[in-house]
């Protein structure tokens, strides 16, 4: 349309839009919070990141995407973007997000972002007009019970098998059964000490979920997935809802703000390092490490998908004999890797090596965060239990 083109100032519009994308809430992706979003959904009127724009692209009925830099913008569209924007649109589509519901962040996996964006704009689950979550929250405990099949990784060559999972709030547990009609559950995962983390890379499935809990004082991992993205994210939020209700009963004086970070949590850092034994003369062996900041635990595994850790180390506070230092004692050398660090605990020190300097820095930063965090009453109990176990 040459006439329209003449009326539009393309370069000027791009500049206006770029300025608008740096104002207030527009400067972070409307869906995952990533900084400096370069894309928009111009039908919804929001600024989004490249990753989230990929999800919006598949919702063509409600969302159309345009790049700020690469596409043409006419006067009317720029005006509409100014009238809407991230803050105003969030007020509408996130009016009633339940407190336990997980809002993905930039570093989270694709399935979490995709289902969040679909729930928000396609299903409109959180608008003021939609009362499904309000009704759900008002219901008695037990209303959140859920039953369904998930594929669970087994011991035999890591094959995944279909298992029936049953979330039963009254029993305070997530149960799983090998077959329908079987009497007792094969596993009982207590709501009191469970965590769930999406681990698509580690599990090798885009919907892979790791569930961690305590069994007879030992940390146990199970790995599951569901073929359907919505189902696995619904399971994840059902676990969070059940944990939320459980924790509210267990800690009646705690505020929602205190409890929400404890519903499920991501690990501070995971990856391979080499370690030697307590004599510090044993050959360094490559192990998979998981640092859990909330539970103050360092776990190491032979294989990242092992059910049980080879070792669990409590990481206490700096004032109680815990420390982390770069480097190894003189004369000690790693096997294949040279970037050493030393973890000091009251019982023994752990000598570890990382593959590169970047990894070393990340591990030290993660350990320092735990060590500088004050210990809670529960932490002291956990410390006593773990240290007793280590001495055996
Ligand atoms: Zn995003």
Tab-separated table of C-alpha atoms and ligand atoms in Angstrom:
chain	number	residue	atom	x	y	z
A	1	UNK	CA	0.000	0.000	0.000
A	2	UNK	CA	2.067	2.926	-1.203
A	3	UNK	CA	-0.409	5.444	0.250
A	4	UNK	CA	-0.163	3.876	3.718
A	5	UNK	CA	3.571	3.652	3.412
A	6	UNK	CA	3.818	7.341	2.761
A	7	UNK	CA	1.842	8.087	5.909
A	8	UNK	CA	4.005	5.852	8.081
A	9	UNK	CA	7.391	6.778	9.406
A	10	UNK	CA	8.968	3.312	9.561
A	11	UNK	CA	12.297	4.297	11.097
A	12	UNK	CA	10.661	6.655	13.552
A	13	UNK	CA	8.186	3.968	14.615
A	14	UNK	CA	10.966	1.451	15.214
A	15	UNK	CA	12.720	3.979	17.411
A	16	UNK	CA	9.523	4.720	19.370
A	17	UNK	CA	8.881	1.018	19.874
A	18	UNK	CA	12.446	0.389	21.003
A	19	UNK	CA	12.087	3.168	23.588
A	20	UNK	CA	8.761	1.721	24.702
A	21	UNK	CA	10.366	-1.723	25.119
A	22	UNK	CA	12.781	-0.245	27.683
A	23	UNK	CA	10.090	1.347	29.853
A	24	UNK	CA	9.041	-0.244	33.169
A	25	UNK	CA	7.783	-3.824	32.967
A	26	UNK	CA	8.279	-3.891	29.189
A	27	UNK	CA	12.015	-4.258	29.796
A	28	UNK	CA	11.540	-7.876	30.937
A	29	UNK	CA	9.768	-10.631	28.961
A	30	UNK	CA	6.067	-10.670	29.907
A	31	UNK	CA	6.143	-14.459	30.298
A	32	UNK	CA	9.536	-15.496	31.723
A	33	UNK	CA	11.149	-12.249	32.871
A	34	UNK	CA	14.181	-12.486	30.538
A	35	UNK	CA	15.860	-9.086	30.185
A	36	UNK	CA	15.609	-6.880	27.056
A	37	UNK	CA	12.873	-8.640	25.074
A	38	UNK	CA	13.374	-8.211	21.325
A	39	UNK	CA	9.994	-9.600	20.237
A	40	UNK	CA	6.346	-8.741	20.718
A	41	UNK	CA	2.968	-10.355	20.547
A	42	UNK	CA	1.283	-7.423	18.804
A	43	UNK	CA	-2.209	-8.892	19.129
A	44	UNK	CA	-1.830	-9.201	22.911
A	45	UNK	CA	0.275	-6.035	23.180
A	46	UNK	CA	3.235	-7.475	25.091
A	47	UNK	CA	7.031	-7.490	24.852
A	48	UNK	CA	8.511	-11.002	24.970
A	49	UNK	CA	11.842	-12.793	24.532
A	50	UNK	CA	12.863	-14.877	21.516
A	51	UNK	CA	12.180	-18.176	23.356
A	52	UNK	CA	8.675	-17.223	24.452
A	53	UNK	CA	7.934	-15.817	20.985
A	54	UNK	CA	8.429	-19.381	19.725
A	55	UNK	CA	5.570	-20.539	21.956
A	56	UNK	CA	3.342	-17.624	20.945
A	57	UNK	CA	3.958	-18.531	17.289
A	58	UNK	CA	2.028	-21.766	17.912
A	59	UNK	CA	-0.977	-19.896	19.348
A	60	UNK	CA	-1.886	-18.140	16.116
A	61	UNK	CA	-5.562	-17.898	17.089
A	62	UNK	CA	-4.817	-15.498	19.930
A	63	UNK	CA	-1.253	-14.304	19.462
A	64	UNK	CA	0.743	-12.974	16.490
A	65	UNK	CA	4.418	-12.166	16.868
A	66	UNK	CA	6.609	-9.467	15.359
A	67	UNK	CA	10.227	-8.586	15.938
A	68	UNK	CA	10.909	-5.048	17.151
A	69	UNK	CA	13.949	-4.708	14.865
A	70	UNK	CA	13.232	-6.977	11.902
A	71	UNK	CA	9.577	-6.244	11.156
A	72	UNK	CA	7.747	-3.148	9.935
A	73	UNK	CA	5.616	-1.225	12.378
A	74	UNK	CA	2.869	1.154	11.325
A	75	UNK	CA	1.560	4.041	13.433
A	76	UNK	CA	-1.584	2.235	14.589
A	77	UNK	CA	0.286	-0.826	15.880
A	78	UNK	CA	2.799	1.281	17.786
A	79	UNK	CA	-0.076	3.169	19.372
A	80	UNK	CA	-1.727	-0.095	20.391
A	81	UNK	CA	1.504	-1.369	21.930
A	82	UNK	CA	1.689	1.875	23.924
A	83	UNK	CA	-1.909	1.479	25.115
A	84	UNK	CA	-1.332	-2.098	26.263
A	85	UNK	CA	2.195	-3.135	27.318
A	86	UNK	CA	3.362	-5.773	29.805
A	87	UNK	CA	1.997	-4.214	32.987
A	88	UNK	CA	-1.563	-3.680	31.785
A	89	UNK	CA	-1.781	-7.068	30.081
A	90	UNK	CA	-0.374	-8.846	33.153
A	91	UNK	CA	-3.053	-7.219	35.330
A	92	UNK	CA	-5.661	-8.866	33.135
A	93	UNK	CA	-4.169	-12.309	32.374
A	94	UNK	CA	-2.438	-12.829	35.737
A	95	UNK	CA	-5.190	-11.337	37.889
A	96	UNK	CA	-5.766	-14.531	39.864
A	97	UNK	CA	-2.695	-16.742	39.763
A	98	UNK	CA	-2.938	-19.080	42.794
A	99	UNK	CA	-0.042	-18.646	45.257
A	100	UNK	CA	1.340	-22.174	44.723
A	101	UNK	CA	1.261	-21.995	40.905
A	102	UNK	CA	4.728	-22.002	39.372
A	103	UNK	CA	5.567	-18.976	37.219
A	104	UNK	CA	8.545	-19.908	35.038
A	105	UNK	CA	11.719	-17.834	34.858
A	106	UNK	CA	14.143	-17.296	32.003
A	107	UNK	CA	16.392	-20.246	32.935
A	108	UNK	CA	13.495	-22.722	33.174
A	109	UNK	CA	12.827	-25.438	30.629
A	110	UNK	CA	10.628	-25.125	27.571
A	111	UNK	CA	7.663	-27.222	28.796
A	112	UNK	CA	7.162	-24.999	31.863
A	113	UNK	CA	7.138	-21.824	29.757
A	114	UNK	CA	4.967	-23.313	27.055
A	115	UNK	CA	2.277	-24.543	29.459
A	116	UNK	CA	2.350	-21.278	31.428
A	117	UNK	CA	1.814	-19.238	28.245
A	118	UNK	CA	-0.988	-21.554	27.105
A	119	UNK	CA	-2.690	-21.532	30.524
A	120	UNK	CA	-2.412	-17.759	30.669
A	121	UNK	CA	-3.557	-16.576	27.233
A	122	UNK	CA	-5.196	-19.595	25.590
A	123	UNK	CA	-7.088	-21.163	28.527
A	124	UNK	CA	-7.295	-17.777	30.320
A	125	UNK	CA	-6.981	-19.680	33.609
A	126	UNK	CA	-5.940	-16.684	35.682
A	127	UNK	CA	-8.248	-13.873	34.556
A	128	UNK	CA	-10.663	-12.370	37.088
A	129	UNK	CA	-13.567	-13.848	35.142
A	130	UNK	CA	-12.255	-17.405	35.468
A	131	UNK	CA	-12.958	-18.825	38.925
A	132	UNK	CA	-11.582	-22.376	38.566
A	133	UNK	CA	-8.556	-21.746	40.783
A	134	UNK	CA	-10.515	-19.716	43.347
A	135	UNK	CA	-12.927	-22.619	43.702
A	136	UNK	CA	-10.021	-25.049	43.918
A	137	UNK	CA	-8.323	-23.060	46.703
A	138	UNK	CA	-11.549	-22.795	48.679
A	139	UNK	CA	-12.081	-26.569	48.607
A	140	UNK	CA	-11.232	-28.903	51.456
A	141	UNK	CA	-7.873	-30.735	51.400
A	142	UNK	CA	-8.317	-33.802	49.236
A	143	UNK	CA	-9.903	-31.874	46.408
A	144	UNK	CA	-6.415	-31.648	44.922
A	145	UNK	CA	-6.001	-35.435	44.871
A	146	UNK	CA	-4.873	-36.663	41.514
A	147	UNK	CA	-4.485	-40.035	39.878
A	148	UNK	CA	-2.842	-40.918	36.577
A	149	UNK	CA	-0.071	-42.731	34.781
A	150	UNK	CA	3.489	-41.501	34.539
A	151	UNK	CA	6.463	-43.203	32.919
A	152	UNK	CA	8.984	-43.997	35.640
A	153	UNK	CA	12.622	-44.925	35.121
A	154	UNK	CA	13.310	-48.426	36.437
A	155	UNK	CA	16.446	-50.212	37.609
A	156	UNK	CA	16.643	-52.521	34.594
A	157	UNK	CA	18.874	-50.687	32.112
A	158	UNK	CA	17.052	-47.473	32.865
A	159	UNK	CA	13.925	-48.435	30.962
A	160	UNK	CA	10.850	-46.321	31.578
A	161	UNK	CA	7.658	-48.136	32.549
A	162	UNK	CA	4.136	-46.874	33.030
A	163	UNK	CA	3.196	-46.609	36.703
A	164	UNK	CA	0.026	-45.431	38.396
A	165	UNK	CA	0.620	-42.390	40.591
A	166	UNK	CA	-1.855	-41.273	43.224
A	167	UNK	CA	-1.537	-38.000	45.118
A	168	UNK	CA	-3.518	-38.435	48.350
A	169	UNK	CA	-3.526	-35.412	50.634
A	170	UNK	CA	-5.258	-37.297	53.444
A	171	UNK	CA	-2.327	-39.733	53.553
A	172	UNK	CA	0.134	-36.886	53.108
A	173	UNK	CA	1.811	-38.716	50.250
A	174	UNK	CA	2.277	-39.364	46.569
A	175	UNK	CA	1.921	-43.127	46.091
A	176	UNK	CA	2.811	-45.224	43.076
A	177	UNK	CA	1.696	-48.665	42.031
A	178	UNK	CA	3.048	-51.075	39.442
A	179	UNK	CA	-0.403	-52.275	38.396
A	180	UNK	CA	-4.004	-51.392	39.001
A	181	UNK	CA	-5.625	-53.566	41.667
A	182	UNK	CA	-2.291	-54.323	43.358
A	183	UNK	CA	-2.729	-54.036	47.116
A	184	UNK	CA	0.120	-52.015	48.545
A	185	UNK	CA	1.887	-49.155	46.814
A	186	UNK	CA	5.366	-49.813	45.414
A	187	UNK	CA	6.526	-46.458	46.682
A	188	UNK	CA	5.361	-43.863	49.210
A	189	UNK	CA	6.661	-40.328	48.706
A	190	UNK	CA	5.830	-38.190	51.737
A	191	UNK	CA	4.545	-34.676	51.084
A	192	UNK	CA	6.493	-33.542	54.149
A	193	UNK	CA	9.916	-33.832	52.517
A	194	UNK	CA	9.535	-34.056	48.774
A	195	UNK	CA	10.836	-31.856	45.998
A	196	UNK	CA	10.169	-31.897	42.257
A	197	UNK	CA	12.474	-30.400	39.609
A	198	UNK	CA	12.214	-30.443	35.830
A	199	UNK	CA	15.386	-32.074	34.444
A	200	UNK	CA	14.864	-32.513	30.693
A	201	UNK	CA	18.577	-32.747	29.831
A	202	UNK	CA	19.558	-35.082	32.631
A	203	UNK	CA	16.600	-37.408	32.030
A	204	UNK	CA	16.796	-37.122	28.250
A	205	UNK	CA	13.126	-36.243	27.842
A	206	UNK	CA	11.670	-32.730	27.286
A	207	UNK	CA	9.052	-33.462	29.996
A	208	UNK	CA	11.417	-35.183	32.448
A	209	UNK	CA	10.717	-34.525	36.132
A	210	UNK	CA	12.938	-35.534	39.058
A	211	UNK	CA	11.174	-36.222	42.344
A	212	UNK	CA	13.374	-36.273	45.437
A	213	UNK	CA	12.374	-37.392	48.925
A	214	UNK	CA	13.719	-38.955	52.088
A	215	UNK	CA	13.432	-42.714	52.519
A	216	UNK	CA	14.723	-44.144	55.819
A	217	UNK	CA	16.905	-41.072	56.223
A	218	UNK	CA	18.428	-41.390	52.724
A	219	UNK	CA	17.749	-39.088	49.804
A	220	UNK	CA	15.963	-41.030	47.063
A	221	UNK	CA	15.478	-39.822	43.476
A	222	UNK	CA	12.904	-41.045	41.011
A	223	UNK	CA	12.650	-39.895	37.395
A	224	UNK	CA	9.352	-39.630	35.553
A	225	UNK	CA	7.779	-38.054	32.491
A	226	UNK	CA	4.428	-37.790	30.757
A	227	UNK	CA	4.131	-37.666	26.996
A	228	UNK	CA	1.767	-34.717	27.255
A	229	UNK	CA	3.316	-31.399	28.329
A	230	UNK	CA	0.133	-30.156	29.994
A	231	UNK	CA	-0.167	-33.340	32.069
A	232	UNK	CA	3.354	-33.195	33.479
A	233	UNK	CA	3.045	-29.483	34.364
A	234	UNK	CA	-0.368	-30.162	35.955
A	235	UNK	CA	1.252	-32.915	38.063
A	236	UNK	CA	3.989	-30.496	39.055
A	237	UNK	CA	1.488	-27.843	40.153
A	238	UNK	CA	-0.687	-30.449	41.915
A	239	UNK	CA	2.379	-31.455	43.967
A	240	UNK	CA	3.015	-27.775	44.733
A	241	UNK	CA	-0.613	-27.235	45.769
A	242	UNK	CA	-0.546	-30.292	48.061
A	243	UNK	CA	2.793	-29.226	49.575
A	244	UNK	CA	1.426	-25.712	50.089
A	245	UNK	CA	-1.533	-27.018	52.070
A	246	UNK	CA	0.686	-29.444	53.989
A	247	UNK	CA	3.198	-26.743	54.950
A	248	UNK	CA	0.444	-24.300	55.968
A	249	UNK	CA	-0.842	-26.911	58.442
A	250	UNK	CA	2.644	-27.833	59.659
A	251	UNK	CA	3.787	-24.207	60.060
A	252	UNK	CA	0.610	-22.244	60.839
A	253	UNK	CA	2.466	-19.059	61.731
A	254	UNK	CA	4.624	-18.963	58.574
A	255	UNK	CA	3.604	-16.519	55.854
A	256	UNK	CA	2.871	-17.530	52.264
A	257	UNK	CA	6.012	-15.640	51.226
A	258	UNK	CA	8.066	-17.897	53.508
A	259	UNK	CA	6.434	-21.100	52.312
A	260	UNK	CA	6.276	-20.564	48.540
A	261	UNK	CA	10.052	-20.962	47.906
A	262	UNK	CA	9.843	-24.296	49.790
A	263	UNK	CA	7.077	-25.905	47.709
A	264	UNK	CA	9.586	-27.097	45.120
A	265	UNK	CA	13.025	-25.662	44.444
A	266	UNK	CA	15.782	-25.873	41.894
A	267	UNK	CA	19.200	-27.144	42.899
A	268	UNK	CA	21.953	-24.534	43.312
A	269	UNK	CA	24.256	-26.431	40.950
A	270	UNK	CA	24.705	-29.860	39.430
A	271	UNK	CA	27.468	-31.444	37.381
A	272	UNK	CA	30.532	-33.650	37.279
A	273	UNK	CA	33.556	-33.186	39.506
A	274	UNK	CA	36.340	-35.567	40.510
A	275	UNK	CA	36.782	-36.578	44.139
A	276	UNK	CA	39.274	-38.525	46.202
A	277	UNK	CA	38.536	-40.516	49.384
A	278	UNK	CA	38.966	-39.671	53.102
A	279	UNK	CA	42.688	-40.690	53.068
A	280	UNK	CA	43.217	-38.114	50.294
A	281	UNK	CA	45.498	-40.643	48.575
A	282	UNK	CA	42.814	-42.559	46.676
A	283	UNK	CA	42.686	-41.956	42.926
A	284	UNK	CA	40.289	-39.141	41.941
A	285	UNK	CA	37.063	-40.504	40.417
A	286	UNK	CA	34.491	-38.662	38.363
A	287	UNK	CA	31.154	-38.319	40.185
A	288	UNK	CA	27.895	-36.444	39.569
A	289	UNK	CA	27.316	-33.790	42.248
A	290	UNK	CA	24.103	-32.051	43.294
A	291	UNK	CA	24.164	-29.079	45.660
A	292	UNK	CA	20.832	-28.511	47.375
A	293	UNK	CA	20.823	-25.065	49.010
A	294	UNK	CA	17.485	-25.404	50.797
A	295	UNK	CA	18.356	-28.733	52.448
A	296	UNK	CA	22.052	-27.729	52.795
A	297	UNK	CA	23.206	-30.973	51.238
A	298	UNK	CA	25.883	-31.994	48.781
A	299	UNK	CA	25.065	-35.335	47.169
A	300	UNK	CA	27.294	-37.344	44.878
A	301	UNK	CA	26.326	-40.155	42.542
A	302	UNK	CA	28.131	-42.644	40.326
A	303	UNK	CA	25.528	-41.954	37.625
A	304	UNK	CA	23.343	-38.803	37.446
A	305	UNK	CA	20.221	-41.003	37.325
A	306	UNK	CA	21.022	-43.239	40.296
A	307	UNK	CA	18.195	-43.668	42.804
A	308	UNK	CA	20.497	-43.220	45.799
A	309	UNK	CA	23.573	-41.097	46.338
A	310	UNK	CA	26.962	-42.653	47.123
A	311	UNK	CA	27.411	-39.942	49.679
A	312	UNK	CA	25.471	-37.130	51.343
A	313	UNK	CA	27.374	-34.297	52.987
A	314	UNK	CA	25.753	-31.697	55.204
A	315	UNK	CA	26.967	-28.169	54.396
A	316	UNK	CA	26.626	-26.037	57.496
A	317	UNK	CA	27.404	-22.446	58.363
A	318	UNK	CA	30.827	-20.844	58.286
A	319	UNK	CA	30.686	-20.260	62.052
A	320	UNK	CA	30.453	-24.021	62.734
A	321	UNK	CA	33.567	-25.292	61.015
A	322	UNK	CA	32.400	-25.312	57.387
A	323	UNK	CA	34.363	-23.645	54.634
A	324	UNK	CA	35.080	-23.740	50.914
A	325	UNK	CA	38.407	-22.792	49.327
A	326	UNK	CA	39.803	-22.789	45.828
A	327	UNK	CA	42.765	-25.142	45.322
A	328	UNK	CA	43.969	-28.452	46.747
A	329	UNK	CA	46.580	-29.049	49.476
A	330	UNK	CA	50.114	-29.070	48.059
A	331	UNK	CA	51.153	-32.389	46.588
A	332	UNK	CA	47.563	-33.447	45.809
A	333	UNK	CA	46.604	-33.694	42.154
A	334	UNK	CA	43.372	-34.539	40.375
A	335	UNK	CA	43.088	-37.304	37.800
A	336	UNK	CA	42.016	-35.697	34.517
A	337	UNK	CA	40.995	-32.312	35.886
A	338	UNK	CA	43.166	-29.633	37.484
A	339	UNK	CA	40.807	-26.979	38.867
A	340	UNK	CA	40.696	-27.961	42.520
A	341	UNK	CA	38.558	-26.957	45.471
A	342	UNK	CA	38.441	-27.989	49.105
A	343	UNK	CA	35.265	-28.300	51.159
A	344	UNK	CA	35.932	-28.245	54.884
A	345	UNK	CA	33.444	-29.838	57.315
A	346	UNK	CA	33.969	-30.541	61.054
A	347	UNK	CA	34.429	-34.273	60.293
A	348	UNK	CA	36.634	-34.289	57.213
A	349	UNK	CA	37.562	-32.286	54.151
A	350	UNK	CA	36.530	-33.103	50.633
A	351	UNK	CA	39.030	-32.571	47.824
A	352	UNK	CA	37.383	-32.045	44.447
A	353	UNK	CA	38.455	-31.034	40.948
A	354	UNK	CA	36.511	-29.311	38.153
A	355	UNK	CA	36.990	-29.523	34.408
A	356	UNK	CA	37.581	-25.793	33.885
A	357	UNK	CA	37.954	-22.473	35.643
A	358	UNK	CA	34.413	-21.334	34.864
A	359	UNK	CA	32.969	-24.446	36.503
A	360	UNK	CA	35.239	-24.027	39.523
A	361	UNK	CA	34.049	-20.433	40.007
A	362	UNK	CA	30.391	-21.471	39.761
A	363	UNK	CA	30.822	-24.266	42.314
A	364	UNK	CA	32.652	-21.996	44.762
A	365	UNK	CA	29.975	-19.319	44.402
A	366	UNK	CA	27.222	-21.896	45.013
A	367	UNK	CA	28.987	-23.337	48.088
A	368	UNK	CA	29.619	-19.864	49.499
A	369	UNK	CA	25.927	-19.082	49.249
A	370	UNK	CA	25.048	-22.118	51.383
A	371	UNK	CA	27.846	-21.622	53.897
A	372	UNK	CA	26.940	-17.954	54.481
A	373	UNK	CA	23.224	-18.732	55.005
A	374	UNK	CA	22.229	-18.889	58.703
A	375	UNK	CA	21.139	-22.324	59.959
A	376	UNK	CA	17.543	-22.988	61.007
A	377	UNK	CA	16.370	-25.289	63.785
A	378	UNK	CA	15.585	-28.005	61.218
A	379	UNK	CA	19.092	-27.624	59.767
A	380	UNK	CA	20.653	-28.569	63.123
A	381	UNK	CA	18.550	-31.748	63.259
A	382	UNK	CA	19.506	-32.624	59.676
A	383	UNK	CA	23.164	-32.000	60.471
A	384	UNK	CA	23.104	-34.328	63.493
A	385	UNK	CA	21.403	-37.107	61.479
A	386	UNK	CA	23.735	-36.876	58.493
A	387	UNK	CA	26.924	-36.641	60.539
A	388	UNK	CA	25.923	-39.699	62.564
A	389	UNK	CA	25.382	-41.588	59.313
A	390	UNK	CA	28.730	-40.483	57.884
A	391	UNK	CA	30.668	-41.799	60.892
A	392	UNK	CA	29.205	-45.292	60.519
B	1	LIG	ZN1	10.414	-15.134	27.761
